[in-house]
Coordinates of C-alpha atoms in Angstrom, one line a residue:
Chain A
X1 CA 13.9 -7.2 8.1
X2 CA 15.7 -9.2 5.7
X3 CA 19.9 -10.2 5.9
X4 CA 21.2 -10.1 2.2
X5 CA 24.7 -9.7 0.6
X6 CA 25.6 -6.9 -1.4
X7 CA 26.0 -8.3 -4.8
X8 CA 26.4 -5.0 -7.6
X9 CA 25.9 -1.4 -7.9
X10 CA 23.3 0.4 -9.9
X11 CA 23.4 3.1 -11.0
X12 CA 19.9 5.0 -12.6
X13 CA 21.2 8.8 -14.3
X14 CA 17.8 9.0 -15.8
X15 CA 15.5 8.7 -12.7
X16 CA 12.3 10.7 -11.4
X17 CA 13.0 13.7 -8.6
X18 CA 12.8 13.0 -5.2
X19 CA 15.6 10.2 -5.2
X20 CA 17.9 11.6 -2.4
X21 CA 21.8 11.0 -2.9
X22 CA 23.2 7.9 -1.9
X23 CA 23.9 4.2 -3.6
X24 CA 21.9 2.3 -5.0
X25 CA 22.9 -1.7 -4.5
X26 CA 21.6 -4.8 -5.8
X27 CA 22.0 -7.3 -3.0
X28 CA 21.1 -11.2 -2.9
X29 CA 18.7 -12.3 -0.1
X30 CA 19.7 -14.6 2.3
X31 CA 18.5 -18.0 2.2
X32 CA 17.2 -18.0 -0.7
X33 CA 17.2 -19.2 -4.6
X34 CA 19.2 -15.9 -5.6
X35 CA 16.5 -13.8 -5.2
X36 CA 17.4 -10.2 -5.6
X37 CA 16.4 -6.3 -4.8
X38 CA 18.2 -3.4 -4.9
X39 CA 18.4 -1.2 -1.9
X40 CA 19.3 2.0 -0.7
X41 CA 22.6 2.4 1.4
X42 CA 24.1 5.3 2.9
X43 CA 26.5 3.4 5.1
X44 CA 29.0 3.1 2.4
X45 CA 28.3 -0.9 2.1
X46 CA 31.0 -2.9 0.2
X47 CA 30.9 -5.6 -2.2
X48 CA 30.6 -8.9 -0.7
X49 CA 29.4 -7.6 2.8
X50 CA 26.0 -9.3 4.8
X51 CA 23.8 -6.3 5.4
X52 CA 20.2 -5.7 7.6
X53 CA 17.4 -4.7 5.2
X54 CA 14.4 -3.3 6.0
X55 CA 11.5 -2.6 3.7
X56 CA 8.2 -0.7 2.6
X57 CA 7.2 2.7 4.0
X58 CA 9.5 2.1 6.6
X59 CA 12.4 3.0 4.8
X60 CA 11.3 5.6 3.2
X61 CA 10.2 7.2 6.3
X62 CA 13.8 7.0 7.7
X63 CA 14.6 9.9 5.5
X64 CA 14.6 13.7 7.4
X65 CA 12.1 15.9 5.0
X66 CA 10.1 14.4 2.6
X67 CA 9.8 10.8 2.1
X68 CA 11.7 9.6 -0.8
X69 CA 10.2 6.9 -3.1
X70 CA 12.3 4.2 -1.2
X71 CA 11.0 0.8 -0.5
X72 CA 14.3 -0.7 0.7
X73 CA 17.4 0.7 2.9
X74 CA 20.2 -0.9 4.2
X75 CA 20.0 0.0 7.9
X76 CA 23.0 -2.0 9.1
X77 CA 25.9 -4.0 8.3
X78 CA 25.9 -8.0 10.2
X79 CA 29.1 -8.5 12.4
X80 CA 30.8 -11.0 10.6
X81 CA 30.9 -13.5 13.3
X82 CA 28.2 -13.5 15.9
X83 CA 24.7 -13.8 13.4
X84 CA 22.9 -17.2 13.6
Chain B
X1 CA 13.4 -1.8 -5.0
X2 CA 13.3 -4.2 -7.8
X3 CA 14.7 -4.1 -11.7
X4 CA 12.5 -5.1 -14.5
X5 CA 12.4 -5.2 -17.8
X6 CA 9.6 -2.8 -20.1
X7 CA 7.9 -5.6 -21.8
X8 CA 4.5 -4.3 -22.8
X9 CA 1.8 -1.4 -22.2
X10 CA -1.2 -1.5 -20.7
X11 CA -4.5 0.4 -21.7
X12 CA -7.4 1.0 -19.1
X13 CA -9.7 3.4 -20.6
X14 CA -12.5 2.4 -17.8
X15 CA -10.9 3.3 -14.5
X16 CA -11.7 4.8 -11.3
X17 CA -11.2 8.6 -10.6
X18 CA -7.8 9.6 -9.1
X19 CA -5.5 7.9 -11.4
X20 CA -3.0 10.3 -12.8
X21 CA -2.2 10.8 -16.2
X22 CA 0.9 9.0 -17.5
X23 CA 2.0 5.7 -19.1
X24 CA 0.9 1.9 -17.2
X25 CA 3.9 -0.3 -18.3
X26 CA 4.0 -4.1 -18.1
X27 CA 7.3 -5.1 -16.9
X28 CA 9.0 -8.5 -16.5
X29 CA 10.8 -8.6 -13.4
X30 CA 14.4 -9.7 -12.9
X31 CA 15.5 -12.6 -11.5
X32 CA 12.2 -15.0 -11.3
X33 CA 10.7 -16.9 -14.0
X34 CA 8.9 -14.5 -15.5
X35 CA 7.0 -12.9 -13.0
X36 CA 5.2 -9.6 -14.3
X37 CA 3.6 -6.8 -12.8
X38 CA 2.6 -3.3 -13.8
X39 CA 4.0 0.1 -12.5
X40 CA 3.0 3.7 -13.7
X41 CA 5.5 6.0 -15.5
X42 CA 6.3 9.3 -15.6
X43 CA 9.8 8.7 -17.6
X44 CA 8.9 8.0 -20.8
X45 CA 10.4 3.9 -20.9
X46 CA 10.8 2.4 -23.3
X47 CA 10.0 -1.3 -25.1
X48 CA 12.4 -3.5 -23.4
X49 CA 14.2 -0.8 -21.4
X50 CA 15.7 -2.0 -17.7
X51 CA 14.4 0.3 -15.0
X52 CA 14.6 0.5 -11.6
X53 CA 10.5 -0.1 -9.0
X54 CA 9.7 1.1 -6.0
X55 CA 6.5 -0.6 -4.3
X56 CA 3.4 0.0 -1.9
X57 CA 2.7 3.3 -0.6
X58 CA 5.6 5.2 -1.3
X59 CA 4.9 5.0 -5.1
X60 CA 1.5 6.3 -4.7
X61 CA 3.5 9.1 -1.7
X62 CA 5.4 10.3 -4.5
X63 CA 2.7 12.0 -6.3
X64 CA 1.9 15.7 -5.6
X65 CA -1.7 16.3 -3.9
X66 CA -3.8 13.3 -3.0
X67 CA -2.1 9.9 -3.6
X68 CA -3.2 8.1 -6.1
X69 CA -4.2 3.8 -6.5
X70 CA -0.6 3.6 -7.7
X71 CA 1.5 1.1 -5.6
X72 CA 4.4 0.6 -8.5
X73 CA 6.5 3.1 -9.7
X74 CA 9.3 3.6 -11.9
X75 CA 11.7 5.3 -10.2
X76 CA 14.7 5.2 -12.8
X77 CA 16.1 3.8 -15.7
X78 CA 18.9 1.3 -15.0
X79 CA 22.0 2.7 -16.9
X80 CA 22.7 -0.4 -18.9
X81 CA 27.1 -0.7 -18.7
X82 CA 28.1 -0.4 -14.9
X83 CA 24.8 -2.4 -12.9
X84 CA 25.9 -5.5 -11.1
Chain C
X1 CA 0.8 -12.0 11.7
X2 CA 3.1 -14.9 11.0
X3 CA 4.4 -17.5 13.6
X4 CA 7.8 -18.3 13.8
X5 CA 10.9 -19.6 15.7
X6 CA 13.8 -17.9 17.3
X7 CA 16.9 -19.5 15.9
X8 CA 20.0 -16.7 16.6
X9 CA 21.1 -13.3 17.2
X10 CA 21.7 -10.4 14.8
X11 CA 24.5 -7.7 15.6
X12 CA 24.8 -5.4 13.5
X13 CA 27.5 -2.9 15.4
X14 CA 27.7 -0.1 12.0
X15 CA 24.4 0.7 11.4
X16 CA 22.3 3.9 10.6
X17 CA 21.0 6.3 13.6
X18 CA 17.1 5.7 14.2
X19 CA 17.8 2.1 15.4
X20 CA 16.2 1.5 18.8
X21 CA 18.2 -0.2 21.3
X22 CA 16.3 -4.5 21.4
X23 CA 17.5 -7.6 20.0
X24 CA 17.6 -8.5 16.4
X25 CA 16.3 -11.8 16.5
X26 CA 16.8 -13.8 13.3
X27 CA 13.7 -16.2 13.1
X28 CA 12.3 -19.3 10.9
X29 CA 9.0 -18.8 9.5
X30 CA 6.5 -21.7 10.3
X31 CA 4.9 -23.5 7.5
X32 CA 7.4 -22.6 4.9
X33 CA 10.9 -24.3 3.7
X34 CA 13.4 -22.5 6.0
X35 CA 12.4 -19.1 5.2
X36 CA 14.3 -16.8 7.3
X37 CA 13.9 -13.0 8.3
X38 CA 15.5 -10.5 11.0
X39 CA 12.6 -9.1 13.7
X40 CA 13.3 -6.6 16.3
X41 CA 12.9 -7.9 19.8
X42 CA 11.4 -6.2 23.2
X43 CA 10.2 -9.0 24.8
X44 CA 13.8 -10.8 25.3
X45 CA 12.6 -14.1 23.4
X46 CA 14.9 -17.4 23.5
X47 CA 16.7 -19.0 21.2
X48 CA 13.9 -21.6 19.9
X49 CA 11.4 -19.7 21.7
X50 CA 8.1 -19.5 19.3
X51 CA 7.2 -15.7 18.7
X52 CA 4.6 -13.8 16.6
X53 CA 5.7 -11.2 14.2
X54 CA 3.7 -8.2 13.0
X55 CA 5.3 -6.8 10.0
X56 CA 5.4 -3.6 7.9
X57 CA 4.6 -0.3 8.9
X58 CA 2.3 -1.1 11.6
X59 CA 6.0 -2.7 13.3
X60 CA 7.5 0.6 13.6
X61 CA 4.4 2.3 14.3
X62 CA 4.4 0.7 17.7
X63 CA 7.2 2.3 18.8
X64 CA 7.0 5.8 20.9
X65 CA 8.4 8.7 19.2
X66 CA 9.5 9.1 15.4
X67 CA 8.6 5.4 14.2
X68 CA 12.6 3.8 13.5
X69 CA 13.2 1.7 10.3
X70 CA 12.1 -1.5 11.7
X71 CA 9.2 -4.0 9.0
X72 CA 9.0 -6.8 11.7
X73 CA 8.5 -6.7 15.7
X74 CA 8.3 -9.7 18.3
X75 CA 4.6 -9.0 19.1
X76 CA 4.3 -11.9 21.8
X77 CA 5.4 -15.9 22.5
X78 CA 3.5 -18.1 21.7
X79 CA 2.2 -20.2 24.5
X80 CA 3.3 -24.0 23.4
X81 CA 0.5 -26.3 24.7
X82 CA -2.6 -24.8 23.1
X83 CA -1.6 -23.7 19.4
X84 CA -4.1 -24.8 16.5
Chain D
X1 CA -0.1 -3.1 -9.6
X2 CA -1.1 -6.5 -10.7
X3 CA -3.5 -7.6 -13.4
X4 CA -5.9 -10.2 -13.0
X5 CA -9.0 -12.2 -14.4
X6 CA -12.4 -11.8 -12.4
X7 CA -13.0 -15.8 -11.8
X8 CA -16.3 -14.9 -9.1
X9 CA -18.1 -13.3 -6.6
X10 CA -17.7 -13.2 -2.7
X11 CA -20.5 -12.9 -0.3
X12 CA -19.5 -11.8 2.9
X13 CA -23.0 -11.2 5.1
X14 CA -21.4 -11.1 8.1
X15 CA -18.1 -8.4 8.1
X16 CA -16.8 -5.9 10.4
X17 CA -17.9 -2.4 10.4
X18 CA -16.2 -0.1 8.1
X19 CA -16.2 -2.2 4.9
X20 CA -18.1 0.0 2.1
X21 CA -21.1 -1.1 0.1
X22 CA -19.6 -2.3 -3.2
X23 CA -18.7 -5.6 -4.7
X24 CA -15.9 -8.4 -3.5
X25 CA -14.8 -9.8 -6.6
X26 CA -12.2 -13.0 -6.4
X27 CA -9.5 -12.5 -8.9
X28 CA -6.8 -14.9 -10.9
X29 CA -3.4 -12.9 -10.9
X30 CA -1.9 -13.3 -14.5
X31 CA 1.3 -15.2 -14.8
X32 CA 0.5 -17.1 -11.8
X33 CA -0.3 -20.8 -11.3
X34 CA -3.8 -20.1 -10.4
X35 CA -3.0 -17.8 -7.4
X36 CA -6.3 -15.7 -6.7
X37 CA -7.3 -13.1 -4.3
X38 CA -10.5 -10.9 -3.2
X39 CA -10.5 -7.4 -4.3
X40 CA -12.6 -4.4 -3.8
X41 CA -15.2 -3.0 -7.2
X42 CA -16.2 -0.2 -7.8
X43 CA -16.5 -0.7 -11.3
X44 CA -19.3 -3.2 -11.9
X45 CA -16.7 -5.4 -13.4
X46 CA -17.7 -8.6 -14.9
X47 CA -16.6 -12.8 -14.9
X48 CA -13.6 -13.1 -17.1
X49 CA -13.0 -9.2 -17.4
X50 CA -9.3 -8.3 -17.4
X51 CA -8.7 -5.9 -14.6
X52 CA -5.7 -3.8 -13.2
X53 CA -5.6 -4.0 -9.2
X54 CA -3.5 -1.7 -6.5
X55 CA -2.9 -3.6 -3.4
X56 CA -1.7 -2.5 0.0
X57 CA -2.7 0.8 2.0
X58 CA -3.0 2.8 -1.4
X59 CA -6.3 0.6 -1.9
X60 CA -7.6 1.9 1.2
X61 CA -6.5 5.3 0.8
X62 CA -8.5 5.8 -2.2
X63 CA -12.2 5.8 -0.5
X64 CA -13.3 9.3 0.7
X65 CA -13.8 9.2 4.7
X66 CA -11.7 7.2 7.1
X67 CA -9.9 4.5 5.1
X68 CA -11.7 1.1 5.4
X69 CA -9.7 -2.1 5.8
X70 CA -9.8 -2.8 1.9
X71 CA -6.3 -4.3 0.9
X72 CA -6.8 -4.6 -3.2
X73 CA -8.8 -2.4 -5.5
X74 CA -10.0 -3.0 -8.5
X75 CA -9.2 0.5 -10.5
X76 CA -9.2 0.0 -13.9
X77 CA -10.2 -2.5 -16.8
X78 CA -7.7 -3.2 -19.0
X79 CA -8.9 -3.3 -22.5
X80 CA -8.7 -6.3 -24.5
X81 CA -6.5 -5.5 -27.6
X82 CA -3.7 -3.2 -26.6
X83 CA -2.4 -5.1 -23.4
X84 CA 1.6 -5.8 -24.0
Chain E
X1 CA -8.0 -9.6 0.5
X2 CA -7.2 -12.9 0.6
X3 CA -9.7 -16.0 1.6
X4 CA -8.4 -18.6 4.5
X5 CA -10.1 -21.2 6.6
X6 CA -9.8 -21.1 10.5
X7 CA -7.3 -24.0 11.5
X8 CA -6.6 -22.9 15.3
X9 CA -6.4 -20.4 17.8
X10 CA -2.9 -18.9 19.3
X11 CA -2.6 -17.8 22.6
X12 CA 0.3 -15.6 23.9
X13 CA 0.1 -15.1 27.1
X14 CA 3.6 -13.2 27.3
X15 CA 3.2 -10.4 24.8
X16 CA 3.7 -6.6 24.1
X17 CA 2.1 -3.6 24.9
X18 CA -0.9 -2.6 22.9
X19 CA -2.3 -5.1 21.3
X20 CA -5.8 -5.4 22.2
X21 CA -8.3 -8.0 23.5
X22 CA -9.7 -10.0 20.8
X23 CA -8.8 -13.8 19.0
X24 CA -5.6 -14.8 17.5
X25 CA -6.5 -17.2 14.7
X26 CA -4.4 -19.5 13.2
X27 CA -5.4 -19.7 9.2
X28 CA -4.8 -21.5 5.9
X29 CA -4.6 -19.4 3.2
X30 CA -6.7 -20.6 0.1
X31 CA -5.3 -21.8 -3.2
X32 CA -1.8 -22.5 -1.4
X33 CA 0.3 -25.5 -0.1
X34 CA -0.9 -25.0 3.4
X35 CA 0.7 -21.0 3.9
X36 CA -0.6 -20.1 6.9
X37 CA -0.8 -17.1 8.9
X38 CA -2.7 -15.4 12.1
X39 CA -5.2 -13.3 12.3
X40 CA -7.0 -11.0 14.4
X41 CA -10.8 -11.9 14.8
X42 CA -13.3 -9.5 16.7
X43 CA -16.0 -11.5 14.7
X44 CA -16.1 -14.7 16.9
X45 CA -15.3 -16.9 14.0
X46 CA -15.0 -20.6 14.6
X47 CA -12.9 -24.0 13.5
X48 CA -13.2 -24.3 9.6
X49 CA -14.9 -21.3 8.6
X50 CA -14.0 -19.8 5.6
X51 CA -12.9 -16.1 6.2
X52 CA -11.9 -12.5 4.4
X53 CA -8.5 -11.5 5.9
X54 CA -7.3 -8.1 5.2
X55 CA -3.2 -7.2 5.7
X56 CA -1.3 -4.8 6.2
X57 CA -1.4 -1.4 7.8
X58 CA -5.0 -1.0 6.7
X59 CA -5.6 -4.1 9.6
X60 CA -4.0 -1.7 12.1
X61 CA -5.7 1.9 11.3
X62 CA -9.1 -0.3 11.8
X63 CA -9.1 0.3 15.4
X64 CA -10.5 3.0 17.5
X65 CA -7.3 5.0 18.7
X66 CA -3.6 3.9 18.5
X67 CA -3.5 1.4 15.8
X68 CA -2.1 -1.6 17.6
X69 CA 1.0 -4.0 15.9
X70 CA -1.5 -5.7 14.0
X71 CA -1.0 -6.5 10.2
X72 CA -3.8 -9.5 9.6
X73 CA -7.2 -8.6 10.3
X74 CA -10.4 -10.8 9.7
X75 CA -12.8 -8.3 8.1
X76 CA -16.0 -11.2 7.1
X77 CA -16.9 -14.1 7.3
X78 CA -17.5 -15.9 4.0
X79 CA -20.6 -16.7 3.0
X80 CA -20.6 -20.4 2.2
X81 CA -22.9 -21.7 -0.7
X82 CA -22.1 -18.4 -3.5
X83 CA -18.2 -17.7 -2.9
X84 CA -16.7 -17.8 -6.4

């Protein structure tokens, strides 16, 4: 998995079915040159906050029904003050 | 996923069997120094349009029937006021 | 598989069901220029321990049950006198 | 996908079961600084053709039978004069 | 597929379920500053030899049964006077 910080929202109105409900964030990854993806969140993930990402099939598969095409979900927030 | 910019179309009138009908766009990815790839569409993007990519296997998962040798897919267009 | 280094702990207390119950181990990669990423942890690695890491979908296909949304798993230590 | 130039031709007499008959072909990824890899042909493509790859499972997943462990497929030539 | 040269074997004595008997080889990744990565070899391939490395779940679903957590697989050994 990947730790990044939630950077933007993005929102896509015109977009292929499939794409279940939720938000769509940009997020920076940590540790390096600004690189960034957007993800998938359904935790509600602020602005600012250090999240877990994981990517590939794997996140798509997280989804009950049908596997959206998802190739990244936030599937936690970091506590603050314990990582590293 | 990943936002990129529509920068060019790509022809391939020798292929293998199994890829579906619908548009092969160049795009310019956002955030490196120009790094490009190409992703099928099913949107209709257009010439320097931002849209929104999912990679690997879910692209090609996304497809109705067999999946086809598609592992980029344009998922959404990237409403241009509110992203990051 | 990529060989790496253990060099903290992830918590992540807010995250999405599906999670197993392990570490999150945040690693260093070998060979590269500090590249970090989060792996999920069985094995109860230490904190400069080196590990290998499978990643992607064969990661959570290792687990029992409903694969969770985990792209990289502790696989085994390396043993320190004999690597290449 | 990816698009690439066919730079050669890899021999590989002694493999693992499983791989199909068919041609290796070593490829250099546009917009790269000379970064190549070995894909799978089923085309008959040629040295210095211009060719559209899939990487990942969905190359695999593309050969009738039990998938073989073939990570990149060539699977289409992109035609000279319409390419963005 | 990607082309490496052997640089080492990695032992790891302490290690997970399900992974199965066979070589962890250390590699060096063609064409790159050194990027190296480990492999799993059932080919017996030796010190400097010049190998085909397929990744990613197609490594995995190569095996007989459960695919193990395997994402790096040697699939050939190069032949060495008509690579590319």
């Amino acid at each position: 998995m990947i730790s990044a910080t939630v950077t933007g929202h993005v929102w896509s109105t015109r977009r292929i079915d499939g794409l279940p409900a939720g938000a769509l964030l940009e997020v920076e990854v940590d540790g390096t040159s600004g690189s960034r993806l957007i993800a998938f969140d359904v935790l509600g993930s602020g602005l600012g906050e250090r999240v877990l990402i994981a990517q590939g099939s794997v996140a798509a598969n997280w989804f009950v029904g049908t596997p959206p095409p998802v190739d990244a979900l936030i599937i936690g927030s970091i506590d603050p003050d314990v990582s590293g």
